[in-house]
Amino acid sequence: MRILIPFINLEPQLKLMKEQAMRALNRVYDSGHYILGSEGNQFEEEVKKYLQIPYAIGVGNGTDALVLALHALDIGPGDEVITTPFTFFATAESISRVGATPVFVDIEPKTYNIDPANIKKAITKRTKAIMPVHLFGHPAQMDVIMDIAKEHTLYVIEDACQAFGASLNNQKAGTFGDIACFSFYPTKNLGTLGDGGLIVTKHKSISDRIRLLRHHGSTKKYFHKEVGYNSRLDELQAALLRISLTHIDAFNQNRKDIAARYNQELEKINGIGVPTKQLHAEHIYHLYSLDLKNRDAVQAMLNKEDIACGVYYPLPLHLQEVYEDMGYKEGTFPIAEEKSRTLLAIPMHPFLTNKEQQTIIKVIQSGGAGITI
C-alpha cells in the first residue's frame, strides 16, 4: 500500500544534517580510530553537560544499556525487579536476561506510565530494584518512585529510551534514579543511523563498573577482571549523535507544537482521548497516541486514506507467551490491557508539515459517528 503520509519521516531530518554528517563521516574515516575513540568521548561529555549528570557511558544499543545497568548493580537470579507491563519487550527482557524476575504492576490510565500506587504492594524481600519507563516521552512520577525506593532501599533504573529531553520539575528524565538508559535507534527523538545506546549515572563506582563490563570486563588490553560484554558505541554513530544533540531541543519543540495542534483539534471530538501531560512534566512526544474505544475502525479509516498509524502495544508483557509460566492471567492488569486495545499512534515527527497534519485531522474529523462512542 502506498503511504501518502508516513508514520515517521527521517528524510528531511537527515537532509538538514547531511553536510555536517558527511564531514563527520570523513573525520572518522580519516582518523583510523573507529571504536572507543575521541568522538565517543566527546559525545559522552556533551551529553553530561546537556543532562547535567556526572557520568555517561556510550554502549551498543538501548537493550544492552538496560542489561548492563542491571548487571552493574549485581541484580540476577533470585532477585525481583518491579516494572510496567505496558512497554516495549526490551524492558522486561533485560531483567530476564540477567536471570532476575520481572514483577509487573498496572499503569496510570492517563499517562500510561507505571502507577506508583501499585509499586508498594508488589515489594517483597526479593525486590532489588524498580524500573520505570518514561513511555512515549512522558516522564513517570519519579519524585514518588524515588521516595518509595528510598523507604525500601531499592535501586531505581530509569528506562528513558523514549524520552531523551523530557523533564519533570525542570529536571531531565534519566537523572533521577541510580542509573538511566537511553536508546538511539534511528526513529528515537535523538537517533542515529544505526544502533546506539547510553547509560548515565550519578555514581562513579557504577560508571567504572559499566565501562569495564561494556568492554569484555577489561580496562587493559588482554587483561580481564570479569566476564563482560562487547557493547560499545562506535565512533561513527557517536559523531552523528553529536550533530543530532545540537538539534534535539528544536526537534522536541517541533513535536510539542505538533502535539498542541493535534490536541486542539482532536480533543473536541467525542470518543477521542488525546495524550495527557501532567503538571510540571515536559512531554516530548516520541509517540502521539490517541485513546479510542473503536480503534480498529479509526485505524482502517486512516489506512484507507494512505495515512500510516500504529499500535503501541497490542499485547501487554504479562500476557506474552514467553511469560506464561509466571501465571499472569487476562484481567490481572486491567488498565494496561485496556490501553492495548484502545491506543493508536498517528504520525508524529519533527518535520510533519502543517498540510500533512491538517489532512490527518480532517480525515479523523470526517469519521463523524464512525469514531464516536
Short mmCIF file of C-alpha atoms in Angstrom, two decimals:
data_model
loop_
_atom_site.label_atom_id
_atom_site.label_comp_id
_atom_site.label_asym_id
_atom_site.label_seq_id
_atom_site.Cartn_x
_atom_site.Cartn_y
_atom_site.Cartn_z
CA MET A 1 0.00 0.00 0.00
CA ARG A 2 1.29 3.44 -0.94
CA ILE A 3 1.72 5.57 2.17
CA LEU A 4 0.81 9.17 1.41
CA ILE A 5 1.66 10.35 4.92
CA PRO A 6 4.29 8.19 6.66
CA PHE A 7 4.25 7.49 10.36
CA ILE A 8 7.82 8.77 10.73
CA ASN A 9 9.78 10.60 8.05
CA LEU A 10 13.53 10.72 8.64
CA GLU A 11 14.38 12.13 5.20
CA PRO A 12 14.05 15.87 6.00
CA GLN A 13 15.94 15.45 9.26
CA LEU A 14 18.79 13.65 7.52
CA LYS A 15 18.80 16.21 4.71
CA LEU A 16 19.10 19.03 7.25
CA MET A 17 22.16 17.42 8.82
CA LYS A 18 23.69 15.88 5.67
CA GLU A 19 26.60 18.30 5.21
CA GLN A 20 27.55 18.03 8.88
CA ALA A 21 27.16 14.25 8.71
CA MET A 22 29.41 13.95 5.67
CA ARG A 23 32.10 16.00 7.39
CA ALA A 24 31.77 13.80 10.45
CA LEU A 25 31.98 10.66 8.33
CA ASN A 26 35.17 11.91 6.68
CA ARG A 27 36.60 12.89 10.05
CA VAL A 28 36.01 9.43 11.47
CA TYR A 29 37.13 7.73 8.27
CA ASP A 30 40.41 9.63 8.25
CA SER A 31 41.03 9.14 11.96
CA GLY A 32 41.76 5.43 11.66
CA HIS A 33 40.12 5.01 15.09
CA TYR A 34 36.62 3.55 14.97
CA ILE A 35 35.87 2.14 18.43
CA LEU A 36 36.25 3.89 21.83
CA GLY A 37 37.84 7.00 20.36
CA SER A 38 37.55 10.76 20.64
CA GLU A 39 34.07 11.03 19.08
CA GLY A 40 32.60 8.75 21.72
CA ASN A 41 34.45 10.58 24.49
CA GLN A 42 33.26 13.97 23.27
CA PHE A 43 29.69 12.76 22.86
CA GLU A 44 29.71 11.50 26.45
CA GLU A 45 30.99 14.88 27.64
CA GLU A 46 28.34 16.77 25.66
CA VAL A 47 25.55 14.52 26.96
CA LYS A 48 26.72 15.00 30.54
CA LYS A 49 26.51 18.76 30.08
CA TYR A 50 23.06 18.52 28.46
CA LEU A 51 21.59 16.25 31.13
CA GLN A 52 23.56 17.81 34.00
CA ILE A 53 24.80 14.46 35.25
CA PRO A 54 28.39 13.48 36.12
CA TYR A 55 28.79 10.16 34.28
CA ALA A 56 27.75 8.97 30.81
CA ILE A 57 28.83 5.79 29.02
CA GLY A 58 28.08 5.03 25.37
CA VAL A 59 27.04 1.44 24.62
CA GLY A 60 25.86 -0.63 21.69
CA ASN A 61 22.09 -0.11 21.98
CA GLY A 62 19.29 0.60 24.42
CA THR A 63 18.68 -3.04 25.30
CA ASP A 64 22.34 -3.55 26.13
CA ALA A 65 22.15 -0.43 28.29
CA LEU A 66 19.39 -1.99 30.38
CA VAL A 67 21.21 -5.32 30.71
CA LEU A 68 24.49 -3.62 31.65
CA ALA A 69 22.71 -1.46 34.21
CA LEU A 70 21.20 -4.48 35.92
CA HIS A 71 24.49 -6.38 35.81
CA ALA A 72 26.39 -3.42 37.24
CA LEU A 73 24.07 -3.48 40.26
CA ASP A 74 24.60 -7.24 40.69
CA ILE A 75 20.94 -7.97 40.02
CA GLY A 76 20.46 -11.57 38.95
CA PRO A 77 18.91 -14.95 39.83
CA GLY A 78 16.65 -14.79 42.86
CA ASP A 79 16.10 -11.03 42.55
CA GLU A 80 12.91 -9.26 41.50
CA VAL A 81 12.58 -6.00 39.57
CA ILE A 82 9.27 -4.16 39.56
CA THR A 83 8.31 -2.70 36.20
CA THR A 84 5.43 -1.96 33.85
CA PRO A 85 3.71 -4.49 31.58
CA PHE A 86 2.92 -1.74 29.06
CA THR A 87 6.19 -1.06 27.27
CA PHE A 88 8.46 -2.47 24.59
CA PHE A 89 9.63 -6.01 25.36
CA ALA A 90 13.26 -4.98 25.96
CA THR A 91 12.37 -3.59 29.39
CA ALA A 92 11.33 -6.96 30.80
CA GLU A 93 13.67 -8.88 28.51
CA SER A 94 16.69 -7.21 30.09
CA ILE A 95 15.52 -8.28 33.55
CA SER A 96 15.04 -11.85 32.39
CA ARG A 97 18.36 -11.81 30.53
CA VAL A 98 20.33 -11.31 33.77
CA GLY A 99 18.35 -14.10 35.43
CA ALA A 100 16.13 -11.88 37.59
CA THR A 101 12.32 -11.89 37.61
CA PRO A 102 10.24 -9.03 36.21
CA VAL A 103 7.35 -8.23 38.53
CA PHE A 104 4.65 -6.30 36.71
CA VAL A 105 2.26 -3.74 38.17
CA ASP A 106 -0.51 -1.82 36.44
CA ILE A 107 -0.22 1.61 34.86
CA GLU A 108 -1.81 5.03 35.19
CA PRO A 109 -4.87 5.46 32.95
CA LYS A 110 -3.82 8.87 31.57
CA THR A 111 -0.02 8.82 31.16
CA TYR A 112 0.28 5.03 30.63
CA ASN A 113 3.32 5.04 32.91
CA ILE A 114 3.80 2.72 35.88
CA ASP A 115 1.45 3.66 38.72
CA PRO A 116 3.46 4.35 41.89
CA ALA A 117 0.42 3.42 43.98
CA ASN A 118 0.83 -0.17 42.79
CA ILE A 119 4.57 -0.40 43.36
CA LYS A 120 4.47 -0.63 47.16
CA LYS A 121 2.06 -3.57 47.03
CA ALA A 122 4.47 -5.54 44.86
CA ILE A 123 7.58 -5.17 47.02
CA THR A 124 8.86 -8.38 48.61
CA LYS A 125 12.06 -9.49 50.32
CA ARG A 126 13.39 -10.40 46.89
CA THR A 127 12.77 -6.99 45.34
CA LYS A 128 16.04 -5.37 44.32
CA ALA A 129 15.02 -2.54 42.01
CA ILE A 130 12.26 -0.55 40.33
CA MET A 131 12.47 0.02 36.58
CA PRO A 132 10.03 2.76 35.50
CA VAL A 133 9.62 3.59 31.80
CA HIS A 134 9.06 7.14 30.55
CA LEU A 135 6.58 5.89 27.99
CA PHE A 136 6.06 7.73 24.70
CA GLY A 137 8.21 10.60 26.04
CA HIS A 138 6.24 11.44 29.19
CA PRO A 139 8.20 11.20 32.47
CA ALA A 140 6.97 8.78 35.10
CA GLN A 141 6.26 10.10 38.60
CA MET A 142 9.91 9.96 39.59
CA ASP A 143 9.58 12.01 42.77
CA VAL A 144 7.11 9.49 44.21
CA ILE A 145 9.03 6.49 42.87
CA MET A 146 12.30 7.74 44.39
CA ASP A 147 10.59 8.15 47.78
CA ILE A 148 9.36 4.55 47.61
CA ALA A 149 12.81 3.33 46.62
CA LYS A 150 14.46 5.22 49.46
CA GLU A 151 11.97 3.88 52.00
CA HIS A 152 12.62 0.28 50.93
CA THR A 153 16.33 0.62 50.00
CA LEU A 154 15.80 -0.25 46.34
CA TYR A 155 17.71 0.72 43.23
CA VAL A 156 15.96 2.71 40.51
CA ILE A 157 16.84 2.13 36.86
CA GLU A 158 15.09 4.56 34.52
CA ASP A 159 14.19 3.19 31.10
CA ALA A 160 14.41 6.53 29.32
CA CYS A 161 14.80 5.03 25.84
CA GLN A 162 11.80 7.01 24.54
CA ALA A 163 12.40 10.20 26.49
CA PHE A 164 15.64 11.99 25.65
CA GLY A 165 15.00 15.64 26.51
CA ALA A 166 11.84 15.12 28.57
CA SER A 167 11.80 16.58 32.08
CA LEU A 168 9.93 16.70 35.36
CA ASN A 169 10.07 19.80 37.55
CA ASN A 170 12.82 21.12 35.24
CA GLN A 171 14.98 18.03 35.87
CA LYS A 172 15.78 15.90 32.85
CA ALA A 173 14.39 12.39 32.60
CA GLY A 174 17.22 9.98 33.27
CA THR A 175 18.77 11.94 36.12
CA PHE A 176 16.54 10.82 38.99
CA GLY A 177 17.49 7.19 39.57
CA ASP A 178 20.71 5.32 40.27
CA ILE A 179 21.07 4.58 36.56
CA ALA A 180 19.22 5.56 33.40
CA CYS A 181 19.29 4.02 29.94
CA PHE A 182 18.72 5.60 26.52
CA SER A 183 18.31 4.19 23.02
CA PHE A 184 19.49 5.94 19.86
CA TYR A 185 17.62 3.76 17.37
CA PRO A 186 17.08 5.86 14.22
CA THR A 187 13.42 6.65 14.97
CA LYS A 188 14.05 7.86 18.53
CA ASN A 189 13.87 11.60 19.29
CA LEU A 190 17.67 11.53 19.49
CA GLY A 191 18.61 8.95 16.90
CA THR A 192 21.49 7.89 14.71
CA LEU A 193 21.97 5.85 11.52
CA GLY A 194 22.26 2.51 13.29
CA ASP A 195 22.10 1.13 16.78
CA GLY A 196 23.38 3.05 19.75
CA GLY A 197 22.72 3.41 23.46
CA LEU A 198 23.76 5.31 26.55
CA ILE A 199 23.91 4.78 30.30
CA VAL A 200 24.06 7.70 32.73
CA THR A 201 24.57 7.69 36.49
CA LYS A 202 25.47 9.89 39.43
CA HIS A 203 27.78 7.27 40.91
CA LYS A 204 31.43 6.87 39.93
CA SER A 205 31.58 3.26 41.11
CA ILE A 206 28.67 2.34 38.83
CA SER A 207 30.21 4.24 35.91
CA ASP A 208 33.52 2.44 36.37
CA ARG A 209 31.79 -0.95 36.51
CA ILE A 210 29.81 -0.31 33.33
CA ARG A 211 32.91 0.86 31.46
CA LEU A 212 34.54 -2.39 32.48
CA LEU A 213 31.55 -4.53 31.53
CA ARG A 214 30.92 -2.95 28.12
CA HIS A 215 34.46 -3.87 27.01
CA HIS A 216 34.80 -7.58 27.87
CA GLY A 217 35.42 -6.87 31.55
CA SER A 218 38.70 -5.24 30.63
CA THR A 219 40.42 -1.92 31.23
CA LYS A 220 43.76 -3.10 29.85
CA LYS A 221 44.07 -4.98 26.57
CA TYR A 222 44.08 -8.77 27.03
CA PHE A 223 43.63 -8.49 30.82
CA HIS A 224 40.12 -9.17 32.14
CA LYS A 225 38.73 -8.59 35.61
CA GLU A 226 35.35 -10.24 34.98
CA VAL A 227 33.16 -11.68 32.25
CA GLY A 228 31.67 -8.73 30.40
CA TYR A 229 30.09 -7.83 27.08
CA ASN A 230 31.01 -6.41 23.72
CA SER A 231 28.76 -3.34 23.71
CA ARG A 232 30.42 -0.15 22.60
CA LEU A 233 29.05 2.91 20.82
CA ASP A 234 31.11 3.10 17.64
CA GLU A 235 32.81 6.31 16.52
CA LEU A 236 30.60 6.98 13.50
CA GLN A 237 27.38 6.72 15.49
CA ALA A 238 28.87 8.90 18.21
CA ALA A 239 29.89 11.54 15.67
CA LEU A 240 26.39 11.59 14.18
CA LEU A 241 24.82 11.76 17.63
CA ARG A 242 26.94 14.80 18.44
CA ILE A 243 25.28 16.53 15.48
CA SER A 244 21.78 15.37 16.45
CA LEU A 245 22.33 16.55 20.01
CA THR A 246 22.73 20.15 18.80
CA HIS A 247 19.25 19.92 17.25
CA ILE A 248 17.41 17.93 19.91
CA ASP A 249 15.71 20.84 21.68
CA ALA A 250 14.43 22.27 18.38
CA PHE A 251 13.23 18.85 17.23
CA ASN A 252 11.46 18.23 20.53
CA GLN A 253 9.87 21.68 20.41
CA ASN A 254 8.53 20.88 16.95
CA ARG A 255 6.99 17.71 18.35
CA LYS A 256 5.38 19.65 21.19
CA ASP A 257 3.95 22.21 18.76
CA ILE A 258 2.54 19.45 16.56
CA ALA A 259 1.03 17.75 19.61
CA ALA A 260 -0.58 21.02 20.70
CA ARG A 261 -2.27 21.38 17.30
CA TYR A 262 -3.45 17.77 17.39
CA ASN A 263 -4.81 18.31 20.90
CA GLN A 264 -6.64 21.50 19.98
CA GLU A 265 -8.49 19.89 17.09
CA LEU A 266 -8.97 16.30 18.22
CA GLU A 267 -9.91 16.72 21.85
CA LYS A 268 -13.17 18.31 20.66
CA ILE A 269 -14.34 15.02 19.16
CA ASN A 270 -16.47 12.78 21.32
CA GLY A 271 -14.84 9.39 21.74
CA ILE A 272 -11.22 10.53 21.39
CA GLY A 273 -8.78 10.87 24.27
CA VAL A 274 -5.64 12.88 23.50
CA PRO A 275 -2.35 12.42 25.36
CA THR A 276 -2.21 13.81 28.88
CA LYS A 277 0.64 15.98 30.12
CA GLN A 278 0.86 16.04 33.89
CA LEU A 279 1.60 19.23 35.77
CA HIS A 280 5.32 20.11 35.87
CA ALA A 281 6.11 17.43 33.25
CA GLU A 282 7.71 18.16 29.87
CA HIS A 283 6.32 15.62 27.39
CA ILE A 284 8.45 15.28 24.25
CA TYR A 285 6.02 13.06 22.28
CA HIS A 286 8.19 10.26 20.99
CA LEU A 287 4.80 8.86 20.04
CA TYR A 288 1.41 10.59 19.86
CA SER A 289 -1.25 8.03 20.74
CA LEU A 290 -4.98 8.59 20.68
CA ASP A 291 -7.20 6.68 23.11
CA LEU A 292 -10.08 5.22 21.11
CA LYS A 293 -12.83 2.80 22.10
CA ASN A 294 -13.20 1.81 18.42
CA ARG A 295 -9.55 1.79 17.44
CA ASP A 296 -9.90 -0.72 14.61
CA ALA A 297 -12.41 1.47 12.77
CA VAL A 298 -10.22 4.55 13.05
CA GLN A 299 -7.14 2.61 12.00
CA ALA A 300 -8.97 1.27 8.95
CA MET A 301 -10.19 4.76 8.08
CA LEU A 302 -6.67 6.21 8.22
CA ASN A 303 -5.19 3.31 6.26
CA LYS A 304 -7.84 3.77 3.57
CA GLU A 305 -6.60 7.34 3.13
CA ASP A 306 -2.95 6.22 2.99
CA ILE A 307 -2.11 7.65 6.39
CA ALA A 308 0.22 5.42 8.39
CA CYS A 309 -0.54 4.64 12.03
CA GLY A 310 0.49 2.01 14.54
CA VAL A 311 -0.48 0.16 17.70
CA TYR A 312 1.86 0.53 20.69
CA TYR A 313 1.46 -2.04 22.24
CA PRO A 314 -1.01 -4.73 21.12
CA LEU A 315 -0.28 -7.25 23.90
CA PRO A 316 0.95 -6.32 27.40
CA LEU A 317 4.07 -8.10 28.56
CA HIS A 318 2.38 -10.13 31.30
CA LEU A 319 0.28 -11.86 28.63
CA GLN A 320 3.17 -12.61 26.26
CA GLU A 321 3.83 -16.28 25.54
CA VAL A 322 7.34 -16.07 26.96
CA TYR A 323 5.93 -15.19 30.41
CA GLU A 324 3.09 -17.74 30.50
CA ASP A 325 4.79 -19.71 33.26
CA MET A 326 4.62 -16.68 35.58
CA GLY A 327 0.90 -17.29 35.99
CA TYR A 328 -0.45 -13.90 34.94
CA LYS A 329 -3.98 -14.07 33.53
CA GLU A 330 -6.10 -11.74 31.46
CA GLY A 331 -7.68 -9.24 33.83
CA THR A 332 -4.65 -9.09 36.14
CA PHE A 333 -3.73 -5.58 34.99
CA PRO A 334 -6.94 -4.14 33.54
CA ILE A 335 -5.64 -0.69 32.64
CA ALA A 336 -2.65 -1.98 30.68
CA GLU A 337 -4.91 -4.48 28.96
CA GLU A 338 -7.46 -1.81 28.10
CA LYS A 339 -4.83 0.51 26.59
CA SER A 340 -3.51 -2.35 24.46
CA ARG A 341 -6.98 -2.37 22.87
CA THR A 342 -7.61 1.37 22.60
CA LEU A 343 -4.38 3.26 21.83
CA LEU A 344 -3.49 4.20 18.27
CA ALA A 345 -0.39 6.22 17.38
CA ILE A 346 -0.73 8.66 14.48
CA PRO A 347 2.07 10.38 12.53
CA MET A 348 4.48 12.32 14.76
CA HIS A 349 7.94 13.58 13.89
CA PRO A 350 9.65 17.00 13.90
CA PHE A 351 9.09 17.60 10.17
CA LEU A 352 5.40 16.75 9.89
CA THR A 353 4.07 19.62 7.78
CA ASN A 354 1.00 21.69 8.59
CA LYS A 355 -0.59 20.41 5.39
CA GLU A 356 0.03 16.79 6.34
CA GLN A 357 -1.24 17.36 9.86
CA GLN A 358 -4.39 19.10 8.67
CA THR A 359 -5.06 16.21 6.31
CA ILE A 360 -4.76 13.74 9.19
CA ILE A 361 -7.02 15.84 11.40
CA LYS A 362 -9.65 16.24 8.66
CA VAL A 363 -9.72 12.52 7.97
CA ILE A 364 -10.30 11.78 11.64
CA GLN A 365 -12.90 14.54 11.93
CA SER A 366 -14.69 13.25 8.84
CA GLY A 367 -15.27 9.95 10.60
CA GLY A 368 -18.17 11.52 12.45
CA ALA A 369 -20.24 8.81 14.07
CA GLY A 370 -17.62 6.30 12.99
CA ILE A 371 -15.37 7.42 15.82
CA THR A 372 -17.97 8.46 18.35
CA ILE A 373 -18.57 6.23 21.37
#
